[in-house]
């Protein structure tokens, strides 16, 4: 696992914008590590306990979707952007199928209910990314 | 009566592990089964949980008690495995109770409305210390 971070001023110059990237083996056994990192970063932004739990679950769900089709021995990347009172998370992994996750699954329903804004993309190298944006005080949507 | 009081031949204890989750199963003489889970119920633990349910049902369990008192995290994979257990028992006219449900699992069960389908008992709240 590797971790690196950088700090820059946000574009409006009104506050801190922190960037953290966590890279892990694309294996389910490492999800607990990522959940812990997610909770720690959310706590930095003073998210409520419920919002921290929502983020832990959302990041876990997003990664689990990618691991379903991740290339064996690949790397799962999770980038956190802490901007003001919001956390923007993008998880990506090289995949064998190069398809975005189906949106009619129970897992996607849970993810979208807890994460706020969610999107998924795939590039020409079959790297699939799922991004989510959680704002402090946003609360979960009711399914 | 505690499980330790039962004679060895009358109860089957098995533990299977998918770190960081451990699933412990018990089949009582009256064919009531218990699945105790300790750890995180995520994509690595869900298959182990389903195997535990399969084993108990195949051995004749008519009812299952799922003890989640050792679970502090559950995701859709874990929820899916609970629904799997519910369906297996329902197909045999059995019943399933999920007990010892802590705050995080309770929140997820509520958000997904699965608490309306599964019989759910919350974890006991520790007594406040006397002053």
PDB file of C-alpha atoms in Angstrom:
ATOM      1  CA  UNK A   1       0.000   0.000   0.000  1.00  0.00           C
ATOM      2  CA  UNK A   2       1.236   3.471  -0.709  1.00  0.00           C
ATOM      3  CA  UNK A   3      -0.119   6.790   0.333  1.00  0.00           C
ATOM      4  CA  UNK A   4       0.756  10.289  -0.700  1.00  0.00           C
ATOM      5  CA  UNK A   5      -0.755  13.679  -0.237  1.00  0.00           C
ATOM      6  CA  UNK A   6      -0.443  17.177  -1.572  1.00  0.00           C
ATOM      7  CA  UNK A   7      -1.885  20.471  -0.491  1.00  0.00           C
ATOM      8  CA  UNK A   8      -2.968  23.327  -2.709  1.00  0.00           C
ATOM      9  CA  UNK A   9      -5.093  26.398  -2.263  1.00  0.00           C
ATOM     10  CA  UNK A  10      -8.521  26.020  -3.788  1.00  0.00           C
ATOM     11  CA  UNK A  11      -9.325  27.958  -6.926  1.00  0.00           C
ATOM     12  CA  UNK A  12     -11.335  30.620  -5.165  1.00  0.00           C
ATOM     13  CA  UNK A  13      -8.667  31.002  -2.534  1.00  0.00           C
ATOM     14  CA  UNK A  14     -11.259  30.715   0.199  1.00  0.00           C
ATOM     15  CA  UNK A  15      -9.919  27.690   2.029  1.00  0.00           C
ATOM     16  CA  UNK A  16      -7.808  24.600   2.146  1.00  0.00           C
ATOM     17  CA  UNK A  17      -8.032  21.887  -0.490  1.00  0.00           C
ATOM     18  CA  UNK A  18      -6.372  18.651   0.568  1.00  0.00           C
ATOM     19  CA  UNK A  19      -5.609  15.739  -1.701  1.00  0.00           C
ATOM     20  CA  UNK A  20      -4.939  12.215  -0.471  1.00  0.00           C
ATOM     21  CA  UNK A  21      -4.367   9.143  -2.599  1.00  0.00           C
ATOM     22  CA  UNK A  22      -4.370   5.595  -1.241  1.00  0.00           C
ATOM     23  CA  UNK A  23      -3.208   2.755  -3.472  1.00  0.00           C
ATOM     24  CA  UNK A  24      -3.873  -0.831  -2.472  1.00  0.00           C
ATOM     25  CA  UNK A  25      -3.752  -4.294  -3.985  1.00  0.00           C
ATOM     26  CA  UNK A  26      -7.077  -4.884  -5.736  1.00  0.00           C
ATOM     27  CA  UNK A  27      -8.150  -7.528  -3.223  1.00  0.00           C
ATOM     28  CA  UNK A  28     -11.131  -7.644  -0.894  1.00  0.00           C
ATOM     29  CA  UNK A  29      -8.922  -8.232   2.114  1.00  0.00           C
ATOM     30  CA  UNK A  30      -7.706  -4.617   1.904  1.00  0.00           C
ATOM     31  CA  UNK A  31     -11.142  -3.037   1.956  1.00  0.00           C
ATOM     32  CA  UNK A  32     -11.083  -2.731   5.727  1.00  0.00           C
ATOM     33  CA  UNK A  33      -7.930  -0.599   5.438  1.00  0.00           C
ATOM     34  CA  UNK A  34      -9.668   1.732   3.011  1.00  0.00           C
ATOM     35  CA  UNK A  35     -12.754   1.969   5.197  1.00  0.00           C
ATOM     36  CA  UNK A  36     -10.574   3.077   8.091  1.00  0.00           C
ATOM     37  CA  UNK A  37      -8.813   5.697   5.963  1.00  0.00           C
ATOM     38  CA  UNK A  38     -12.168   6.982   4.734  1.00  0.00           C
ATOM     39  CA  UNK A  39     -13.482   7.372   8.254  1.00  0.00           C
ATOM     40  CA  UNK A  40     -10.354   9.234   9.319  1.00  0.00           C
ATOM     41  CA  UNK A  41     -10.533  11.691   6.444  1.00  0.00           C
ATOM     42  CA  UNK A  42     -14.258  12.286   6.913  1.00  0.00           C
ATOM     43  CA  UNK A  43     -13.622  12.987  10.569  1.00  0.00           C
ATOM     44  CA  UNK A  44     -11.112  15.671   9.546  1.00  0.00           C
ATOM     45  CA  UNK A  45     -13.965  17.520   7.848  1.00  0.00           C
ATOM     46  CA  UNK A  46     -16.143  17.257  10.961  1.00  0.00           C
ATOM     47  CA  UNK A  47     -18.692  15.001   9.305  1.00  0.00           C
ATOM     48  CA  UNK A  48     -21.233  13.608  11.758  1.00  0.00           C
ATOM     49  CA  UNK A  49     -20.912  10.009  12.896  1.00  0.00           C
ATOM     50  CA  UNK A  50     -23.775   8.982  10.599  1.00  0.00           C
ATOM     51  CA  UNK A  51     -22.169  10.774   7.644  1.00  0.00           C
ATOM     52  CA  UNK A  52     -18.857   9.059   8.375  1.00  0.00           C
ATOM     53  CA  UNK A  53     -20.624   5.691   8.389  1.00  0.00           C
ATOM     54  CA  UNK A  54     -22.342   6.588   5.108  1.00  0.00           C
ATOM     55  CA  UNK A  55     -19.006   7.369   3.511  1.00  0.00           C
ATOM     56  CA  UNK A  56     -17.365   4.204   4.821  1.00  0.00           C
ATOM     57  CA  UNK A  57     -20.150   2.130   3.298  1.00  0.00           C
ATOM     58  CA  UNK A  58     -20.210   4.115   0.051  1.00  0.00           C
ATOM     59  CA  UNK A  59     -16.462   3.781  -0.547  1.00  0.00           C
ATOM     60  CA  UNK A  60     -16.628   0.098   0.361  1.00  0.00           C
ATOM     61  CA  UNK A  61     -19.494  -0.448  -2.088  1.00  0.00           C
ATOM     62  CA  UNK A  62     -17.737   1.407  -4.896  1.00  0.00           C
ATOM     63  CA  UNK A  63     -14.543  -0.588  -4.411  1.00  0.00           C
ATOM     64  CA  UNK A  64     -16.408  -3.894  -4.173  1.00  0.00           C
ATOM     65  CA  UNK A  65     -17.996  -3.155  -7.559  1.00  0.00           C
ATOM     66  CA  UNK A  66     -14.594  -2.569  -9.096  1.00  0.00           C
ATOM     67  CA  UNK A  67     -13.056  -5.662  -7.486  1.00  0.00           C
ATOM     68  CA  UNK A  68     -15.695  -7.795  -9.212  1.00  0.00           C
ATOM     69  CA  UNK A  69     -13.937  -7.163 -12.522  1.00  0.00           C
ATOM     70  CA  UNK A  70     -10.475  -5.965 -11.432  1.00  0.00           C
ATOM     71  CA  UNK A  71      -7.411  -7.348 -13.166  1.00  0.00           C
ATOM     72  CA  UNK A  72      -5.728  -9.944 -10.945  1.00  0.00           C
ATOM     73  CA  UNK A  73      -2.708  -8.454  -9.227  1.00  0.00           C
ATOM     74  CA  UNK A  74      -3.844  -4.939 -10.141  1.00  0.00           C
ATOM     75  CA  UNK A  75      -3.896  -1.819  -8.023  1.00  0.00           C
ATOM     76  CA  UNK A  76      -6.974  -0.163  -6.584  1.00  0.00           C
ATOM     77  CA  UNK A  77      -6.562   3.590  -6.372  1.00  0.00           C
ATOM     78  CA  UNK A  78      -8.642   5.783  -4.128  1.00  0.00           C
ATOM     79  CA  UNK A  79      -8.280   9.549  -4.387  1.00  0.00           C
ATOM     80  CA  UNK A  80      -9.814  11.812  -1.771  1.00  0.00           C
ATOM     81  CA  UNK A  81     -10.251  15.524  -2.382  1.00  0.00           C
ATOM     82  CA  UNK A  82     -11.213  17.446   0.700  1.00  0.00           C
ATOM     83  CA  UNK A  83     -12.723  20.721  -0.419  1.00  0.00           C
ATOM     84  CA  UNK A  84     -14.333  23.000   2.115  1.00  0.00           C
ATOM     85  CA  UNK A  85     -17.153  21.040   3.709  1.00  0.00           C
ATOM     86  CA  UNK A  86     -17.256  18.308   1.063  1.00  0.00           C
ATOM     87  CA  UNK A  87     -15.359  15.159   0.275  1.00  0.00           C
ATOM     88  CA  UNK A  88     -14.945  14.043  -3.320  1.00  0.00           C
ATOM     89  CA  UNK A  89     -13.777  10.437  -3.677  1.00  0.00           C
ATOM     90  CA  UNK A  90     -12.744   8.646  -6.855  1.00  0.00           C
ATOM     91  CA  UNK A  91     -11.893   4.947  -6.842  1.00  0.00           C
ATOM     92  CA  UNK A  92     -10.376   3.340  -9.936  1.00  0.00           C
ATOM     93  CA  UNK A  93      -8.955   0.023 -11.018  1.00  0.00           C
ATOM     94  CA  UNK A  94      -7.836  -1.621 -14.247  1.00  0.00           C
ATOM     95  CA  UNK A  95     -10.475  -4.178 -15.191  1.00  0.00           C
ATOM     96  CA  UNK A  96     -10.832  -7.154 -17.454  1.00  0.00           C
ATOM     97  CA  UNK A  97     -14.245  -6.147 -18.781  1.00  0.00           C
ATOM     98  CA  UNK A  98     -13.997  -2.374 -18.997  1.00  0.00           C
ATOM     99  CA  UNK A  99     -17.652  -1.832 -18.166  1.00  0.00           C
ATOM    100  CA  UNK A 100     -19.231   0.593 -15.770  1.00  0.00           C
ATOM    101  CA  UNK A 101     -21.189  -1.034 -12.934  1.00  0.00           C
ATOM    102  CA  UNK A 102     -24.840  -1.817 -13.580  1.00  0.00           C
ATOM    103  CA  UNK A 103     -27.127   0.706 -11.928  1.00  0.00           C
ATOM    104  CA  UNK A 104     -30.013  -1.650 -11.306  1.00  0.00           C
ATOM    105  CA  UNK A 105     -28.253  -3.618  -8.575  1.00  0.00           C
ATOM    106  CA  UNK A 106     -28.799  -3.575  -4.836  1.00  0.00           C
ATOM    107  CA  UNK A 107     -25.178  -2.461  -4.323  1.00  0.00           C
ATOM    108  CA  UNK A 108     -25.623   0.572  -6.596  1.00  0.00           C
ATOM    109  CA  UNK A 109     -28.849   1.469  -4.800  1.00  0.00           C
ATOM    110  CA  UNK A 110     -27.045   1.428  -1.458  1.00  0.00           C
ATOM    111  CA  UNK A 111     -24.125   3.409  -2.887  1.00  0.00           C
ATOM    112  CA  UNK A 112     -26.255   6.110  -4.449  1.00  0.00           C
ATOM    113  CA  UNK A 113     -28.460   6.386  -1.358  1.00  0.00           C
ATOM    114  CA  UNK A 114     -25.512   7.029   0.911  1.00  0.00           C
ATOM    115  CA  UNK A 115     -23.013   8.897  -1.200  1.00  0.00           C
ATOM    116  CA  UNK A 116     -24.909  11.877  -2.552  1.00  0.00           C
ATOM    117  CA  UNK A 117     -23.696  12.356  -6.129  1.00  0.00           C
ATOM    118  CA  UNK A 118     -22.298   9.247  -7.839  1.00  0.00           C
ATOM    119  CA  UNK A 119     -20.924   8.679 -11.319  1.00  0.00           C
ATOM    120  CA  UNK A 120     -19.004   5.943 -13.119  1.00  0.00           C
ATOM    121  CA  UNK A 121     -16.736   6.156 -16.148  1.00  0.00           C
ATOM    122  CA  UNK A 122     -14.415   3.905 -18.109  1.00  0.00           C
ATOM    123  CA  UNK A 123     -11.431   4.921 -20.235  1.00  0.00           C
ATOM    124  CA  UNK A 124      -9.892   3.316 -23.300  1.00  0.00           C
ATOM    125  CA  UNK A 125      -7.493   1.273 -21.128  1.00  0.00           C
ATOM    126  CA  UNK A 126     -10.435  -0.396 -19.347  1.00  0.00           C
ATOM    127  CA  UNK A 127      -9.741   1.526 -16.166  1.00  0.00           C
ATOM    128  CA  UNK A 128     -13.104   1.913 -14.483  1.00  0.00           C
ATOM    129  CA  UNK A 129     -13.645   4.797 -12.071  1.00  0.00           C
ATOM    130  CA  UNK A 130     -16.460   5.506  -9.665  1.00  0.00           C
ATOM    131  CA  UNK A 131     -16.647   8.951  -8.148  1.00  0.00           C
ATOM    132  CA  UNK A 132     -18.797  10.155  -5.308  1.00  0.00           C
ATOM    133  CA  UNK A 133     -19.322  13.514  -3.718  1.00  0.00           C
ATOM    134  CA  UNK A 134     -20.489  13.844  -0.156  1.00  0.00           C
ATOM    135  CA  UNK A 135     -21.245  17.204   1.381  1.00  0.00           C
ATOM    136  CA  UNK A 136     -21.355  17.734   5.099  1.00  0.00           C
ATOM    137  CA  UNK A 137     -24.957  18.010   6.289  1.00  0.00           C
ATOM    138  CA  UNK A 138     -26.291  16.383   3.107  1.00  0.00           C
ATOM    139  CA  UNK A 139     -27.713  13.269   4.806  1.00  0.00           C
ATOM    140  CA  UNK A 140     -28.614  10.015   3.072  1.00  0.00           C
ATOM    141  CA  UNK A 141     -31.406   9.812   0.541  1.00  0.00           C
ATOM    142  CA  UNK A 142     -34.194   7.498   1.536  1.00  0.00           C
ATOM    143  CA  UNK A 143     -34.603   4.521  -0.780  1.00  0.00           C
TER     144      UNK A 143
ATOM    145  CA  UNK B   1     -28.430 -23.468  29.687  1.00  0.00           C
ATOM    146  CA  UNK B   2     -25.214 -22.362  28.056  1.00  0.00           C
ATOM    147  CA  UNK B   3     -23.769 -24.059  25.021  1.00  0.00           C
ATOM    148  CA  UNK B   4     -20.907 -25.316  27.138  1.00  0.00           C
ATOM    149  CA  UNK B   5     -23.367 -27.284  29.274  1.00  0.00           C
ATOM    150  CA  UNK B   6     -24.540 -29.398  26.357  1.00  0.00           C
ATOM    151  CA  UNK B   7     -22.942 -32.780  25.781  1.00  0.00           C
ATOM    152  CA  UNK B   8     -20.538 -32.792  22.836  1.00  0.00           C
ATOM    153  CA  UNK B   9     -22.701 -35.101  20.735  1.00  0.00           C
ATOM    154  CA  UNK B  10     -25.739 -32.875  20.994  1.00  0.00           C
ATOM    155  CA  UNK B  11     -24.301 -29.735  19.580  1.00  0.00           C
ATOM    156  CA  UNK B  12     -22.151 -28.944  16.613  1.00  0.00           C
ATOM    157  CA  UNK B  13     -19.722 -26.058  16.870  1.00  0.00           C
ATOM    158  CA  UNK B  14     -17.831 -24.964  13.837  1.00  0.00           C
ATOM    159  CA  UNK B  15     -15.856 -21.849  13.151  1.00  0.00           C
ATOM    160  CA  UNK B  16     -14.821 -20.757   9.720  1.00  0.00           C
ATOM    161  CA  UNK B  17     -12.774 -17.662   9.088  1.00  0.00           C
ATOM    162  CA  UNK B  18     -12.460 -15.069   6.351  1.00  0.00           C
ATOM    163  CA  UNK B  19     -10.362 -12.474   8.094  1.00  0.00           C
ATOM    164  CA  UNK B  20     -11.276 -10.079   9.535  1.00  0.00           C
ATOM    165  CA  UNK B  21     -14.592 -11.938   9.938  1.00  0.00           C
ATOM    166  CA  UNK B  22     -15.205 -15.143  11.894  1.00  0.00           C
ATOM    167  CA  UNK B  23     -18.449 -17.090  11.575  1.00  0.00           C
ATOM    168  CA  UNK B  24     -19.362 -19.561  14.321  1.00  0.00           C
ATOM    169  CA  UNK B  25     -22.284 -21.946  13.855  1.00  0.00           C
ATOM    170  CA  UNK B  26     -24.200 -24.030  16.358  1.00  0.00           C
ATOM    171  CA  UNK B  27     -26.960 -26.579  15.751  1.00  0.00           C
ATOM    172  CA  UNK B  28     -29.074 -27.435  18.775  1.00  0.00           C
ATOM    173  CA  UNK B  29     -30.836 -30.796  19.282  1.00  0.00           C
ATOM    174  CA  UNK B  30     -34.198 -29.141  18.527  1.00  0.00           C
ATOM    175  CA  UNK B  31     -32.818 -28.119  15.124  1.00  0.00           C
ATOM    176  CA  UNK B  32     -32.516 -24.485  16.025  1.00  0.00           C
ATOM    177  CA  UNK B  33     -29.380 -23.073  14.491  1.00  0.00           C
ATOM    178  CA  UNK B  34     -27.294 -20.104  15.491  1.00  0.00           C
ATOM    179  CA  UNK B  35     -24.856 -18.239  13.280  1.00  0.00           C
ATOM    180  CA  UNK B  36     -22.647 -15.880  15.270  1.00  0.00           C
ATOM    181  CA  UNK B  37     -20.623 -13.411  13.253  1.00  0.00           C
ATOM    182  CA  UNK B  38     -17.668 -11.431  14.534  1.00  0.00           C
ATOM    183  CA  UNK B  39     -15.938  -8.873  12.344  1.00  0.00           C
ATOM    184  CA  UNK B  40     -16.915  -6.951   9.228  1.00  0.00           C
ATOM    185  CA  UNK B  41     -19.619  -8.451   6.994  1.00  0.00           C
ATOM    186  CA  UNK B  42     -18.291  -7.364   3.612  1.00  0.00           C
ATOM    187  CA  UNK B  43     -17.584  -9.030   0.267  1.00  0.00           C
ATOM    188  CA  UNK B  44     -14.947 -11.316   1.800  1.00  0.00           C
ATOM    189  CA  UNK B  45     -17.185 -12.480   4.632  1.00  0.00           C
ATOM    190  CA  UNK B  46     -20.444 -12.950   2.725  1.00  0.00           C
ATOM    191  CA  UNK B  47     -19.508 -16.259   1.033  1.00  0.00           C
ATOM    192  CA  UNK B  48     -18.391 -17.693   4.380  1.00  0.00           C
ATOM    193  CA  UNK B  49     -21.676 -16.664   5.943  1.00  0.00           C
ATOM    194  CA  UNK B  50     -23.668 -18.279   3.131  1.00  0.00           C
ATOM    195  CA  UNK B  51     -21.682 -21.508   3.537  1.00  0.00           C
ATOM    196  CA  UNK B  52     -22.510 -21.492   7.239  1.00  0.00           C
ATOM    197  CA  UNK B  53     -26.214 -21.054   6.498  1.00  0.00           C
ATOM    198  CA  UNK B  54     -26.090 -23.793   3.861  1.00  0.00           C
ATOM    199  CA  UNK B  55     -24.455 -26.188   6.274  1.00  0.00           C
ATOM    200  CA  UNK B  56     -27.006 -25.614   9.010  1.00  0.00           C
ATOM    201  CA  UNK B  57     -29.962 -25.853   6.638  1.00  0.00           C
ATOM    202  CA  UNK B  58     -28.560 -28.983   5.002  1.00  0.00           C
ATOM    203  CA  UNK B  59     -28.195 -30.515   8.450  1.00  0.00           C
ATOM    204  CA  UNK B  60     -31.867 -29.881   9.122  1.00  0.00           C
ATOM    205  CA  UNK B  61     -32.035 -26.523  10.873  1.00  0.00           C
ATOM    206  CA  UNK B  62     -35.644 -25.320  10.971  1.00  0.00           C
ATOM    207  CA  UNK B  63     -34.938 -21.930  12.428  1.00  0.00           C
ATOM    208  CA  UNK B  64     -31.913 -19.703  12.465  1.00  0.00           C
ATOM    209  CA  UNK B  65     -30.789 -17.040  14.864  1.00  0.00           C
ATOM    210  CA  UNK B  66     -28.207 -14.729  13.343  1.00  0.00           C
ATOM    211  CA  UNK B  67     -26.176 -13.074  16.079  1.00  0.00           C
ATOM    212  CA  UNK B  68     -24.588  -9.859  14.811  1.00  0.00           C
ATOM    213  CA  UNK B  69     -23.453  -8.589  18.209  1.00  0.00           C
ATOM    214  CA  UNK B  70     -19.847  -8.890  17.043  1.00  0.00           C
ATOM    215  CA  UNK B  71     -20.448  -7.007  13.791  1.00  0.00           C
ATOM    216  CA  UNK B  72     -19.644  -3.300  13.597  1.00  0.00           C
ATOM    217  CA  UNK B  73     -19.809  -2.988   9.803  1.00  0.00           C
ATOM    218  CA  UNK B  74     -22.051  -4.474   7.133  1.00  0.00           C
ATOM    219  CA  UNK B  75     -22.360  -3.589   3.437  1.00  0.00           C
ATOM    220  CA  UNK B  76     -24.619  -4.730   0.602  1.00  0.00           C
ATOM    221  CA  UNK B  77     -22.723  -8.028   0.315  1.00  0.00           C
ATOM    222  CA  UNK B  78     -23.414  -8.732   3.975  1.00  0.00           C
ATOM    223  CA  UNK B  79     -27.033  -7.652   3.615  1.00  0.00           C
ATOM    224  CA  UNK B  80     -27.341  -9.906   0.580  1.00  0.00           C
ATOM    225  CA  UNK B  81     -26.105 -12.847   2.607  1.00  0.00           C
ATOM    226  CA  UNK B  82     -28.733 -12.146   5.287  1.00  0.00           C
ATOM    227  CA  UNK B  83     -31.405 -12.141   2.589  1.00  0.00           C
ATOM    228  CA  UNK B  84     -29.932 -15.401   1.270  1.00  0.00           C
ATOM    229  CA  UNK B  85     -30.421 -16.954   4.713  1.00  0.00           C
ATOM    230  CA  UNK B  86     -33.940 -15.561   4.905  1.00  0.00           C
ATOM    231  CA  UNK B  87     -34.841 -17.116   1.562  1.00  0.00           C
ATOM    232  CA  UNK B  88     -33.320 -20.506   2.400  1.00  0.00           C
ATOM    233  CA  UNK B  89     -35.315 -20.729   5.621  1.00  0.00           C
ATOM    234  CA  UNK B  90     -38.480 -19.358   4.066  1.00  0.00           C
ATOM    235  CA  UNK B  91     -38.314 -22.022   1.339  1.00  0.00           C
ATOM    236  CA  UNK B  92     -38.457 -24.630   4.121  1.00  0.00           C
ATOM    237  CA  UNK B  93     -41.156 -22.841   6.086  1.00  0.00           C
ATOM    238  CA  UNK B  94     -38.562 -21.945   8.666  1.00  0.00           C
ATOM    239  CA  UNK B  95     -37.896 -18.650  10.323  1.00  0.00           C
ATOM    240  CA  UNK B  96     -34.886 -16.468  10.843  1.00  0.00           C
ATOM    241  CA  UNK B  97     -34.187 -13.814  13.459  1.00  0.00           C
ATOM    242  CA  UNK B  98     -31.350 -11.313  13.274  1.00  0.00           C
ATOM    243  CA  UNK B  99     -30.306 -10.296  16.771  1.00  0.00           C
ATOM    244  CA  UNK B 100     -27.617  -8.257  18.497  1.00  0.00           C
ATOM    245  CA  UNK B 101     -27.800  -5.609  15.791  1.00  0.00           C
ATOM    246  CA  UNK B 102     -25.502  -2.689  16.553  1.00  0.00           C
ATOM    247  CA  UNK B 103     -25.803   0.927  15.366  1.00  0.00           C
ATOM    248  CA  UNK B 104     -24.166   0.654  11.937  1.00  0.00           C
ATOM    249  CA  UNK B 105     -25.930  -2.537  10.817  1.00  0.00           C
ATOM    250  CA  UNK B 106     -29.211  -1.170  12.211  1.00  0.00           C
ATOM    251  CA  UNK B 107     -28.801   2.040  10.215  1.00  0.00           C
ATOM    252  CA  UNK B 108     -28.110   0.164   6.980  1.00  0.00           C
ATOM    253  CA  UNK B 109     -31.005  -2.235   7.557  1.00  0.00           C
ATOM    254  CA  UNK B 110     -33.269   0.760   8.133  1.00  0.00           C
ATOM    255  CA  UNK B 111     -32.076   2.730   5.086  1.00  0.00           C
ATOM    256  CA  UNK B 112     -32.548  -0.277   2.812  1.00  0.00           C
ATOM    257  CA  UNK B 113     -35.894  -1.133   4.462  1.00  0.00           C
ATOM    258  CA  UNK B 114     -34.677  -4.670   5.110  1.00  0.00           C
ATOM    259  CA  UNK B 115     -35.725  -4.201   8.725  1.00  0.00           C
ATOM    260  CA  UNK B 116     -39.302  -4.492   7.397  1.00  0.00           C
ATOM    261  CA  UNK B 117     -38.602  -7.917   5.910  1.00  0.00           C
ATOM    262  CA  UNK B 118     -36.237  -9.524   8.394  1.00  0.00           C
ATOM    263  CA  UNK B 119     -37.083 -10.031  12.051  1.00  0.00           C
ATOM    264  CA  UNK B 120     -34.545  -7.781  13.717  1.00  0.00           C
ATOM    265  CA  UNK B 121     -33.686  -7.487  17.397  1.00  0.00           C
ATOM    266  CA  UNK B 122     -31.401  -4.644  18.418  1.00  0.00           C
ATOM    267  CA  UNK B 123     -28.337  -5.229  20.555  1.00  0.00           C
ATOM    268  CA  UNK B 124     -28.874  -4.917  24.280  1.00  0.00           C
ATOM    269  CA  UNK B 125     -27.894  -1.497  25.540  1.00  0.00           C
ATOM    270  CA  UNK B 126     -25.355  -1.739  28.362  1.00  0.00           C
ATOM    271  CA  UNK B 127     -26.702  -0.569  31.698  1.00  0.00           C
ATOM    272  CA  UNK B 128     -25.580   2.889  32.751  1.00  0.00           C
ATOM    273  CA  UNK B 129     -22.969   2.798  35.498  1.00  0.00           C
ATOM    274  CA  UNK B 130     -24.272   3.519  38.968  1.00  0.00           C
ATOM    275  CA  UNK B 131     -23.168   6.739  40.575  1.00  0.00           C
TER     276      UNK B 131
END
